[in-house]
Coordinates of C-alpha atoms and ligand atoms in Angstrom, one line a residue:
X1 CA -17.6 13.3 -26.8
X2 CA -14.3 12.4 -25.2
X3 CA -13.7 9.2 -27.2
X4 CA -10.0 9.8 -27.6
X5 CA -9.4 9.7 -23.8
X6 CA -8.7 6.0 -23.6
X7 CA -9.0 5.8 -19.8
X8 CA -12.6 7.1 -19.6
X9 CA -14.1 3.7 -20.4
X10 CA -11.0 1.5 -19.9
X11 CA -11.2 -1.9 -18.2
X12 CA -8.1 -2.5 -16.1
X13 CA -7.0 -5.8 -14.6
X14 CA -5.4 -5.6 -11.2
X15 CA -2.4 -8.0 -11.0
X16 CA -1.4 -8.9 -7.4
X17 CA 2.1 -9.8 -8.5
X18 CA 2.9 -12.1 -5.6
X19 CA -0.1 -14.3 -6.5
X20 CA -0.3 -14.2 -10.2
X21 CA 2.3 -16.6 -11.7
X22 CA 5.7 -17.7 -10.3
X23 CA 8.5 -18.2 -12.9
X24 CA 11.3 -19.0 -10.5
X25 CA 9.8 -21.8 -8.4
X26 CA 10.1 -20.1 -5.0
X27 CA 6.3 -20.1 -4.5
X28 CA 6.0 -16.3 -5.0
X29 CA 4.7 -14.7 -8.2
X30 CA 7.0 -12.4 -10.0
X31 CA 7.3 -10.0 -13.0
X32 CA 8.5 -12.7 -15.4
X33 CA 5.4 -14.6 -14.4
X34 CA 3.2 -11.5 -15.2
X35 CA 4.9 -11.3 -18.6
X36 CA 4.2 -15.0 -19.3
X37 CA 0.5 -14.4 -18.4
X38 CA 0.1 -11.4 -20.8
X39 CA -1.3 -13.5 -23.7
X40 CA -4.0 -14.8 -21.2
X41 CA -4.9 -11.2 -20.4
X42 CA -4.9 -10.2 -24.1
X43 CA -7.4 -13.0 -24.7
X44 CA -9.5 -11.7 -21.9
X45 CA -9.6 -8.4 -23.6
X46 CA -8.5 -5.9 -20.9
X47 CA -7.1 -2.5 -21.8
X48 CA -4.4 -2.4 -19.2
X49 CA -2.9 -3.9 -16.0
X50 CA -2.2 -2.3 -12.6
X51 CA 0.7 -4.0 -10.9
X52 CA 0.6 -4.2 -7.1
X53 CA 3.9 -2.9 -5.5
X54 CA 7.0 -4.8 -6.5
X55 CA 9.6 -2.5 -5.1
X56 CA 12.3 -3.5 -2.6
X57 CA 10.4 -4.0 0.7
X58 CA 10.7 -5.9 3.9
X59 CA 7.1 -7.0 3.1
X60 CA 5.4 -6.1 6.3
X61 CA 2.4 -5.1 4.3
X62 CA 3.3 -6.9 1.1
X63 CA 5.1 -4.1 -0.7
X64 CA 3.0 -1.2 0.6
X65 CA 6.0 -0.6 2.8
X66 CA 8.5 0.6 0.2
X67 CA 12.2 0.7 1.0
X68 CA 13.3 1.9 -2.4
X69 CA 10.9 3.6 -4.9
X70 CA 13.2 3.1 -7.9
X71 CA 13.9 -0.5 -8.0
X72 CA 12.5 -4.0 -8.1
X73 CA 12.6 -6.4 -5.1
X74 CA 14.8 -9.4 -6.1
X75 CA 11.9 -11.6 -5.1
X76 CA 10.0 -10.2 -8.1
X77 CA 12.8 -9.7 -10.6
X78 CA 14.9 -6.7 -11.6
X79 CA 14.6 -3.5 -13.7
X80 CA 15.6 -5.4 -16.9
X81 CA 12.7 -7.8 -16.4
X82 CA 10.5 -4.8 -15.7
X83 CA 11.5 -3.2 -19.0
X84 CA 10.8 -6.5 -20.8
X85 CA 7.4 -6.7 -19.2
X86 CA 6.4 -3.2 -20.3
X87 CA 7.7 -3.8 -23.8
X88 CA 5.8 -7.1 -24.2
X89 CA 2.6 -5.5 -22.7
X90 CA 2.8 -2.6 -25.1
X91 CA 3.3 -5.0 -28.1
X92 CA 0.0 -6.7 -27.1
X93 CA -1.8 -3.4 -26.7
X94 CA -1.9 -3.6 -22.9
X95 CA -1.1 -0.5 -20.9
X96 CA 0.8 -0.8 -17.6
X97 CA 0.0 1.1 -14.4
X98 CA 2.2 1.0 -11.3
X99 CA 1.1 1.2 -7.7
X100 CA 2.7 4.3 -6.1
X101 CA 2.7 4.7 -2.3
X102 CA 3.2 8.3 -1.3
X103 CA 1.6 8.5 2.1
X104 CA 4.2 6.4 3.9
X105 CA 7.4 4.3 3.2
X106 CA 9.1 1.5 4.9
X107 CA 11.0 1.9 8.2
X108 CA 13.9 0.4 6.1
X109 CA 13.8 3.4 3.7
X110 CA 17.3 5.1 3.9
X111 CA 15.7 8.5 4.7
X112 CA 13.9 7.0 7.7
X113 CA 17.0 5.3 8.9
X114 CA 18.8 8.6 8.6
X115 CA 16.0 10.2 10.6
X116 CA 16.3 7.6 13.4
X117 CA 20.0 8.2 13.6
X118 CA 19.7 12.0 13.5
X119 CA 18.8 14.3 16.5
X120 CA 15.4 15.7 17.4
X121 CA 14.7 18.8 15.3
X122 CA 17.1 17.8 12.5
X123 CA 16.3 18.2 8.8
X124 CA 16.4 14.4 8.5
X125 CA 13.5 14.0 11.1
X126 CA 11.6 16.9 9.3
X127 CA 10.8 14.6 6.4
X128 CA 8.6 12.5 8.7
X129 CA 6.4 13.4 11.6
X130 CA 8.5 13.2 14.7
X131 CA 7.2 14.8 17.9
X132 CA 7.8 14.8 21.7
X133 CA 5.5 12.7 23.7
X134 CA 3.0 14.0 26.3
X135 CA 2.8 13.2 30.0
X136 CA 5.6 12.6 32.5
X137 CA 8.9 11.9 30.6
X138 CA 7.1 12.2 27.3
X139 CA 5.8 8.6 27.8
X140 CA 2.4 9.2 26.1
X141 CA 1.9 9.5 22.4
X142 CA 1.8 13.1 21.0
X143 CA -1.9 12.9 20.2
X144 CA -4.8 10.4 20.4
X145 CA -4.8 9.2 16.8
X146 CA -5.3 5.5 16.0
X147 CA -3.6 3.5 13.3
X148 CA -5.7 2.0 10.6
X149 CA -4.5 -1.6 11.3
X150 CA -4.9 -1.4 15.1
X151 CA -3.1 0.3 18.0
X152 CA -1.9 3.9 18.4
X153 CA -0.6 5.8 15.3
X154 CA 2.7 6.6 17.1
X155 CA 5.8 4.6 18.0
X156 CA 8.5 5.8 20.4
X157 CA 12.1 5.6 19.3
X158 CA 15.3 5.1 21.2
X159 CA 17.7 8.1 20.8
X160 CA 21.4 7.8 20.2
X161 CA 22.1 8.0 23.9
X162 CA 20.0 4.9 24.5
X163 CA 17.2 6.8 26.2
X164 CA 13.5 6.7 25.1
X165 CA 13.0 9.7 22.9
X166 CA 10.6 11.1 20.4
X167 CA 7.6 9.5 18.7
X168 CA 6.9 9.1 15.0
X169 CA 3.6 8.9 13.2
X170 CA 2.4 5.9 11.2
X171 CA -1.2 5.7 10.1
X172 CA -0.8 2.0 9.2
X173 CA 1.8 -0.2 10.9
X174 CA 4.9 1.0 12.8
X175 CA 6.9 -0.4 9.8
X176 CA 5.2 2.3 7.6
X177 CA 6.2 5.8 8.8
X178 CA 4.2 8.6 7.2
X179 CA 6.0 11.1 5.1
X180 CA 5.7 14.8 6.0
X181 CA 4.3 16.4 2.8
X182 CA 4.6 19.9 4.3
X183 CA 8.4 19.4 3.7
X184 CA 9.2 20.3 0.0
X185 CA 12.0 17.7 0.0
X186 CA 9.3 15.0 0.1
X187 CA 7.4 16.4 -2.9
X188 CA 10.7 16.8 -4.8
X189 CA 11.6 13.1 -4.2
X190 CA 8.2 11.9 -5.4
X191 CA 8.6 14.0 -8.5
X192 CA 11.8 12.2 -9.3
X193 CA 10.1 8.9 -8.6
X194 CA 7.3 9.6 -11.0
X195 CA 9.7 10.7 -13.7
X196 CA 11.9 7.6 -13.2
X197 CA 9.0 5.3 -14.1
X198 CA 7.4 7.5 -16.7
X199 CA 10.8 7.6 -18.4
X200 CA 10.7 3.8 -18.4
X201 CA 7.5 3.9 -20.3
X202 CA 4.7 3.3 -17.8
X203 CA 1.2 4.5 -18.7
X204 CA 0.2 5.8 -15.3
X205 CA -0.1 5.1 -11.6
X206 CA -2.6 3.8 -9.1
X207 CA -2.1 6.0 -6.1
X208 CA -2.3 4.3 -2.7
X209 CA -4.2 6.2 0.1
X210 CA -4.7 9.2 -2.2
X211 CA -6.8 11.1 0.5
X212 CA -3.8 10.8 2.8
X213 CA -0.4 12.6 2.6
X214 CA -1.2 15.8 4.5
X215 CA -2.1 15.9 8.2
X216 CA -3.8 18.9 9.9
X217 CA -1.1 21.4 11.0
X218 CA 0.1 20.9 14.5
X219 CA -1.4 17.3 14.6
X220 CA -4.2 18.1 17.2
X221 CA -6.2 15.4 18.9
X222 CA -9.0 13.8 16.9
X223 CA -12.5 14.8 18.0
X224 CA -13.7 11.2 18.0
X225 CA -10.9 8.8 18.6
X226 CA -13.4 6.0 19.4
X227 CA -14.9 6.2 15.9
X228 CA -11.4 6.2 14.4
X229 CA -10.5 3.0 16.3
X230 CA -13.7 1.2 15.5
X231 CA -13.3 1.4 11.7
X232 CA -10.5 0.9 9.2
X233 CA -12.1 3.6 7.1
X234 CA -10.5 6.9 7.0
X235 CA -12.7 8.8 9.4
X236 CA -10.3 10.9 11.5
X237 CA -10.9 14.4 9.9
X238 CA -7.5 15.7 10.9
X239 CA -5.5 12.8 9.5
X240 CA -7.2 12.4 6.1
X241 CA -8.6 14.5 3.2
X242 CA -6.8 17.7 4.0
X243 CA -7.3 20.4 1.3
X244 CA -3.6 20.7 0.5
X245 CA -3.5 17.2 -1.0
X246 CA -5.4 18.6 -4.1
X247 CA -2.3 20.7 -5.0
X248 CA -0.2 17.5 -5.2
X249 CA -2.7 15.9 -7.6
X250 CA -2.8 19.1 -9.7
X251 CA 1.0 18.9 -9.9
X252 CA 1.1 15.2 -10.7
X253 CA -1.5 15.7 -13.5
X254 CA 0.7 18.4 -14.9
X255 CA 3.7 16.1 -15.0
X256 CA 1.6 13.5 -16.8
X257 CA 0.4 16.1 -19.3
X258 CA 4.0 17.1 -19.9
X259 CA 4.8 13.5 -21.0
X260 CA 1.6 13.4 -23.1
X261 CA 2.7 16.6 -24.9
X262 CA 6.0 14.9 -25.8
X263 CA 4.7 11.7 -27.3
X264 CA 0.9 11.9 -27.5
X265 CA 0.4 9.0 -25.1
X266 CA -2.1 9.9 -22.4
X267 CA -1.0 8.8 -18.9
X268 CA -3.5 7.9 -16.2
X269 CA -3.7 8.6 -12.5
X270 CA -6.2 6.6 -10.5
X271 CA -6.6 7.3 -6.8
X272 CA -7.5 5.1 -3.9
X273 CA -9.8 7.7 -2.4
X274 CA -11.7 6.9 0.8
X275 CA -13.6 10.0 1.9
X276 CA -16.9 10.4 3.7
X277 CA -19.1 11.6 0.8
X278 CA -19.5 11.3 -2.9
X279 CA -19.2 15.1 -3.0
X280 CA -15.7 15.0 -1.4
X281 CA -14.8 12.1 -3.8
X282 CA -15.8 14.2 -6.8
X283 CA -13.2 16.9 -5.8
X284 CA -10.4 14.4 -6.5
X285 CA -11.4 14.0 -10.2
X286 CA -11.8 17.7 -11.2
X287 CA -10.4 18.2 -14.7
X288 CA -6.9 19.2 -13.5
X289 CA -6.5 16.6 -10.8
X290 CA -6.7 12.8 -10.9
X291 CA -8.2 11.2 -14.0
X292 CA -10.0 8.6 -11.9
X293 CA -10.8 7.7 -8.3
X294 CA -12.2 4.3 -7.4
X295 CA -15.8 4.6 -6.5
X296 CA -15.9 2.1 -3.6
X297 CA -19.6 2.4 -2.7
X298 CA -20.6 -0.2 -5.3
X299 CA -18.1 -2.6 -3.7
X300 CA -19.6 -1.8 -0.3
X301 CA -23.3 -2.3 -1.3
X302 CA -25.1 -5.4 -0.2
X303 CA -26.8 -7.6 -2.8
X304 CA -30.0 -5.6 -2.9
X305 CA -31.7 -3.8 -5.8
X306 CA -32.4 -0.6 -3.9
X307 CA -28.9 -0.4 -2.5
X308 CA -27.3 -0.9 -5.9
X309 CA -29.7 1.6 -7.5
X310 CA -28.9 4.2 -4.9
X311 CA -25.1 4.0 -5.1
X312 CA -25.2 3.9 -8.9
X313 CA -27.5 7.0 -9.1
X314 CA -25.4 8.9 -6.6
X315 CA -22.2 8.1 -8.4
X316 CA -23.6 9.2 -11.8
X317 CA -24.9 12.5 -10.2
X318 CA -21.7 13.4 -8.3
X319 CA -19.3 12.6 -11.0
X320 CA -21.3 14.5 -13.7
X321 CA -19.5 17.8 -14.4
X322 CA -16.1 16.8 -13.0
X323 CA -14.6 15.9 -16.3
X324 CA -14.2 12.3 -15.3
X325 CA -16.3 9.1 -15.5
X326 CA -17.2 6.8 -12.7
X327 CA -14.5 4.2 -11.9
X328 CA -16.4 1.0 -10.9
X329 CA -14.9 -1.8 -8.8
X330 CA -16.3 -4.9 -7.2
X331 CA -13.2 -6.6 -6.0
X332 CA -9.6 -5.8 -5.0
X333 CA -6.8 -7.2 -2.9
X334 CA -8.2 -5.7 0.3
X335 CA -11.8 -7.0 0.2
X336 CA -13.6 -10.3 0.5
X337 CA -14.3 -11.6 -3.0
X338 CA -17.8 -11.0 -4.4
X339 CA -18.6 -14.8 -4.7
X340 CA -18.3 -15.1 -1.0
X341 CA -19.5 -11.6 0.0
X342 CA -22.8 -12.1 -1.8
X343 CA -23.2 -15.7 -0.8
X344 CA -25.8 -17.0 1.7
X345 CA -24.9 -20.5 2.6
X346 CA -28.3 -21.2 4.0
X347 CA -29.8 -20.7 0.6
X348 CA -27.5 -23.2 -1.0
X349 CA -24.1 -23.0 -2.6
X350 CA -23.8 -21.4 -6.0
X351 CA -25.9 -18.4 -5.0
X352 CA -22.9 -16.2 -4.3
X353 CA -21.3 -17.3 -7.6
X354 CA -24.5 -16.5 -9.6
X355 CA -24.8 -13.1 -8.0
X356 CA -21.1 -12.3 -8.6
X357 CA -21.6 -13.1 -12.3
X358 CA -24.7 -10.9 -12.4
X359 CA -22.9 -8.1 -10.7
X360 CA -20.0 -8.3 -13.1
X361 CA -22.4 -8.0 -16.1
X362 CA -24.1 -5.0 -14.5
X363 CA -20.7 -3.3 -13.8
X364 CA -19.6 -3.8 -17.4
X365 CA -22.8 -2.2 -18.7
X366 CA -22.4 1.0 -16.6
X367 CA -20.9 4.1 -18.1
X368 CA -17.3 4.7 -17.1
X369 CA -14.3 2.7 -16.3
X370 CA -14.0 -0.7 -14.5
X371 CA -11.3 -2.5 -12.6
X372 CA -11.2 -6.3 -12.4
X373 CA -9.2 -8.0 -9.6
X374 CA -7.2 -11.1 -10.7
X375 CA -9.2 -14.3 -10.2
X376 CA -12.5 -12.4 -10.3
X377 CA -12.8 -13.5 -14.0
X378 CA -12.5 -17.1 -12.8
X379 CA -15.3 -16.8 -10.3
X380 CA -12.8 -17.5 -7.5
X381 CA -14.3 -17.5 -4.0
X382 CA -12.6 -16.1 -0.9
X383 CA -10.5 -18.8 0.9
X384 CA -12.1 -18.5 4.3
X385 CA -10.4 -21.2 6.2
X386 CA -6.7 -20.4 6.1
X387 CA -5.1 -21.6 9.3
X388 CA -3.8 -18.8 11.6
X389 CA -0.2 -19.8 11.2
X390 CA -0.1 -19.0 7.5
X391 CA -1.8 -15.6 7.8
X392 CA 0.4 -12.7 6.8
X393 CA -1.9 -9.7 6.9
X394 CA -0.7 -7.2 9.5
X395 CA -4.3 -6.5 10.5
X396 CA -4.4 -10.0 12.0
X397 CA -1.2 -9.6 13.9
X398 CA -2.1 -6.1 15.1
X399 CA -5.7 -6.6 16.1
X400 CA -5.7 -10.3 17.0
X401 CA -8.9 -10.6 15.0
X402 CA -9.8 -12.4 11.8
X403 CA -12.4 -9.8 11.0
X404 CA -11.8 -8.2 7.6
X405 CA -8.3 -9.8 7.1
X406 CA -7.1 -9.9 3.5
X407 CA -5.2 -13.1 3.0
X408 CA -8.2 -15.0 1.7
X409 CA -8.5 -12.9 -1.5
X410 CA -4.7 -13.1 -2.1
X411 CA -4.3 -16.9 -2.5
X412 CA -2.2 -17.7 -5.6
X413 CA -4.2 -18.2 -8.8
X414 CA -4.8 -21.7 -10.2
X415 CA -3.7 -22.2 -13.8
X416 CA -3.9 -25.9 -14.5
X417 CA -3.9 -29.4 -13.1
X418 CA -5.7 -31.2 -10.3
X419 CA -3.5 -30.4 -7.3
X420 CA -1.7 -27.5 -5.7
X421 CA 0.3 -25.6 -7.0
X422 CA -2.1 -25.8 -10.0
X423 CA 0.6 -24.5 -12.4
X424 CA 1.1 -21.4 -10.3
X425 CA 4.7 -22.1 -9.7
X426 CA 7.2 -23.4 -12.2
X427 CA 9.0 -25.3 -9.4
X428 CA 9.0 -29.1 -9.0
X429 CA 6.1 -31.0 -7.3
X430 CA 7.3 -29.9 -3.9
X431 CA 7.1 -26.1 -4.6
X432 CA 4.7 -24.5 -2.2
X433 CA 2.7 -21.3 -3.0
X434 CA 3.3 -18.6 -0.4
X435 CA -0.3 -19.1 0.8
X436 CA -1.9 -22.6 0.6
X437 CA -4.4 -23.2 -2.2
X438 CA -7.4 -25.3 -1.4
X439 CA -8.2 -28.5 -3.4
X440 CA -11.3 -27.0 -4.9
X441 CA -9.2 -24.4 -6.8
X442 CA -8.9 -27.2 -9.4
X443 CA -12.4 -26.3 -10.6
X444 CA -11.4 -22.7 -11.2
X445 CA -8.1 -23.2 -13.0
X446 CA -7.7 -21.0 -16.1
X447 CA -7.1 -24.0 -18.4
X448 CA -10.5 -25.4 -17.4
X449 CA -12.2 -22.0 -17.6
X450 CA -11.0 -21.3 -21.1
X451 CA -12.2 -24.7 -22.3
X452 CA -15.7 -24.3 -20.8
X453 CA -17.9 -21.7 -22.5
X454 CA -20.2 -21.5 -19.5
X455 CA -17.3 -20.4 -17.3
X456 CA -17.1 -16.9 -15.6
X457 CA -14.0 -16.3 -17.8
X458 CA -16.1 -16.5 -21.0
X459 CA -18.7 -14.2 -19.4
X460 CA -16.1 -11.6 -18.7
X461 CA -14.5 -12.1 -22.1
X462 CA -17.8 -11.8 -24.0
X463 CA -18.8 -8.8 -21.8
X464 CA -15.6 -7.0 -22.6
X465 CA -15.8 -7.8 -26.3
X466 CA -19.4 -6.5 -26.6
X467 CA -18.6 -3.5 -24.5
X468 CA -16.0 -2.4 -27.0
X469 CA -18.2 -3.3 -30.0
X470 CA -21.1 -1.3 -28.6
X471 CA -19.0 1.9 -28.5
X472 CA -21.5 4.0 -26.6
X473 CA -21.0 2.0 -23.3
X474 CA -18.2 3.9 -21.7
X475 CA -19.6 7.4 -22.2
X476 CA -23.0 8.9 -21.6
X477 CA -25.5 8.2 -18.9
X478 CA -28.1 5.6 -18.1
X479 CA -31.9 5.7 -18.0
X480 CA -33.6 3.6 -15.3
X481 CA -36.6 1.6 -16.6
X482 CA -39.7 0.7 -14.6
X483 CA -39.5 -2.7 -13.1
X484 CA -41.0 -4.7 -10.3
X485 CA -39.3 -4.6 -6.8
X486 CA -36.1 -6.5 -6.6
X487 CA -35.2 -6.0 -10.3
X488 CA -33.1 -3.3 -11.8
X489 CA -33.1 -2.4 -15.5
X490 CA -31.5 0.4 -17.3
X491 CA -31.1 1.5 -20.9
X492 CA -27.8 2.7 -22.3
X493 CA -27.7 4.9 -25.4
X494 CA -30.5 4.1 -27.9
X495 CA -30.7 0.4 -27.7
X496 CA -28.8 -1.6 -25.0
X497 CA -30.8 -2.7 -22.0
X498 CA -29.3 -4.4 -18.9
X499 CA -31.5 -6.0 -16.3
X500 CA -30.6 -7.7 -13.1
X501 CA -32.9 -9.9 -11.0
X502 CA -31.7 -9.6 -7.4
X503 CA -34.4 -12.0 -6.1
X504 CA -34.3 -15.8 -6.3
X505 CA -37.5 -16.4 -8.3
X506 CA -37.8 -15.8 -12.0
X507 CA -39.5 -12.6 -13.3
X508 CA -40.8 -11.8 -16.8
X509 CA -37.9 -10.4 -18.9
X510 CA -38.2 -6.6 -19.2
X511 CA -37.4 -6.8 -22.9
X512 CA -38.6 -9.2 -25.6
X513 CA -36.2 -11.4 -27.5
X514 CA -33.2 -13.4 -26.7
X515 CA -30.5 -11.7 -24.6
X516 CA -27.3 -10.8 -26.3
X517 CA -25.4 -12.0 -23.2
X518 CA -26.6 -13.4 -19.9
X519 CA -24.9 -14.3 -16.6
X520 CA -26.8 -17.6 -16.5
X521 CA -29.3 -19.6 -18.6
X522 CA -32.3 -17.4 -19.6
X523 CA -35.4 -19.2 -21.0
X524 CA -37.3 -17.1 -23.6
X525 CA -39.2 -14.2 -22.0
X526 CA -37.8 -14.9 -18.5
X527 CA -35.1 -13.4 -16.3
X528 CA -34.3 -16.1 -13.7
X529 CA -33.3 -15.2 -10.1
X530 CA -29.7 -13.9 -9.4
X531 CA -29.2 -13.3 -13.1
X532 CA -28.3 -10.3 -15.3
X533 CA -28.7 -10.0 -19.0
X534 CA -28.1 -7.6 -21.9
X535 CA -30.5 -7.1 -24.7
X536 CA -30.4 -4.9 -27.8
X537 CA -33.8 -3.3 -27.6
X538 CA -36.1 -3.7 -30.5
X539 CA -34.2 -6.7 -31.9
Ligands
GLC601 C1 -4.1 0.6 0.7 C2 -3.8 -0.7 0.0 C3 -3.6 -1.7 1.1 C4 -2.5 -1.2 2.0 C5 -2.7 0.1 2.6 C6 -1.5 0.7 3.2 O1 -5.3 0.6 1.3 O2 -4.8 -1.0 -0.9 O3 -3.4 -3.0 0.6 O4 -2.4 -2.1 3.1 O5 -3.1 1.0 1.5 O6 -0.5 1.0 2.2

């Protein structure tokens, strides 16, 4: 048993700093706000927090465009405030993970500015991917790659003499130039960045775009540029998931182990790994690589018993033997919230909310680790009707489409009161959150949720408490039980059974007795539609 590896069954809460709690009254959340919210998170019972990027940044992609990897953007605070946050979190037994962005930086990063000022072929340009264009006068991009957020993956620069010059590669927006990881200077710089934060006491890192970093040597054309353009998934086989990236993760793991050897505190690396198959995914969590990699297939599954069973079984199979456990996730800052994703308005409101609660209880019963995205514990729906003029997601700007934009899950949290800003900002009445909060957020405010034992917050809190009381939950495997179509039930260890009714009509409960915990009211002997429950078998 690996009980001493805290991360194997950890539940981590993702804090989207900008939208958590604002201590300065400017309408933007900040690190002091996160510190003020720690007791709330302690009550919820999470093992740690992952902070979305708070580094100095021009915010073209809300901090995923980093201009300085070793500081705090003044909008979010400063290094002293960061140190206070880590100290307070540790006093409360909450671990702190940072979001590190190694695939690309900001076009404002000093090294990129130096590269722009330097000549083609210079060492400054060699830290990025600069190349001459194709076609007459080099007016066409060097290859046919598409950027994830729309448009070509290349932008042409103006050289010192004022003439159009080389092109540089950016797999996201033009404001996010990709690092050239074949240049040892880049690896060396990230080593220093890791150590800078580890020396300040952090417990690990969530690694942005962890299947990125290396590009195929020579940057040849993609075999299927149309497929790359159609999807925001990382499908271009020459731009993502190159074998060399695994050496980086082996090295970063060794750096973490070095710190553990010094003080006995185990650090955690969790990768955002988007790769085509569960087999490829498993390679990232081999024993000497990342500790965890988000398993996004559960998040991508529709509300359907067979679909859920398939992705859960595949995850369990593929992760077995890697040394890791599955890292489950249902929500994050890039996805439509579960309440809205699972909802079917034609069948009446509340269905999405009931399903989201059931999915949460299912996730918390699975072996492995789980990540909760802020507001998920409140049952917050996606804000789907933000007006165009407040949208900030570069995907909207670059594709002209509202499809899959991400502002709706990033609206600042409601804490108290009946009207916006719902206690989110400490400013006066006029203080405006950076994205407008709808009136109905009043129903979801944390104050209200804490006072109402039927709230989603209580379900998550009770689930987390029981999960740690029933020690066997994080490790081991699951055994599927026979059920009727549309219902999933599995046993964990000797006695815990979790069942979920994906249909809308009640079914007989698969286990006698009163559930230990349920996502909705459960009459004796019955499992109502869109409901999950936990039982201790034989009770
Ligand atoms: C990751 C982040 C996303 C960001 C992108 C580029 O997918 O989760 O928010 O826009 O990387 O850094």
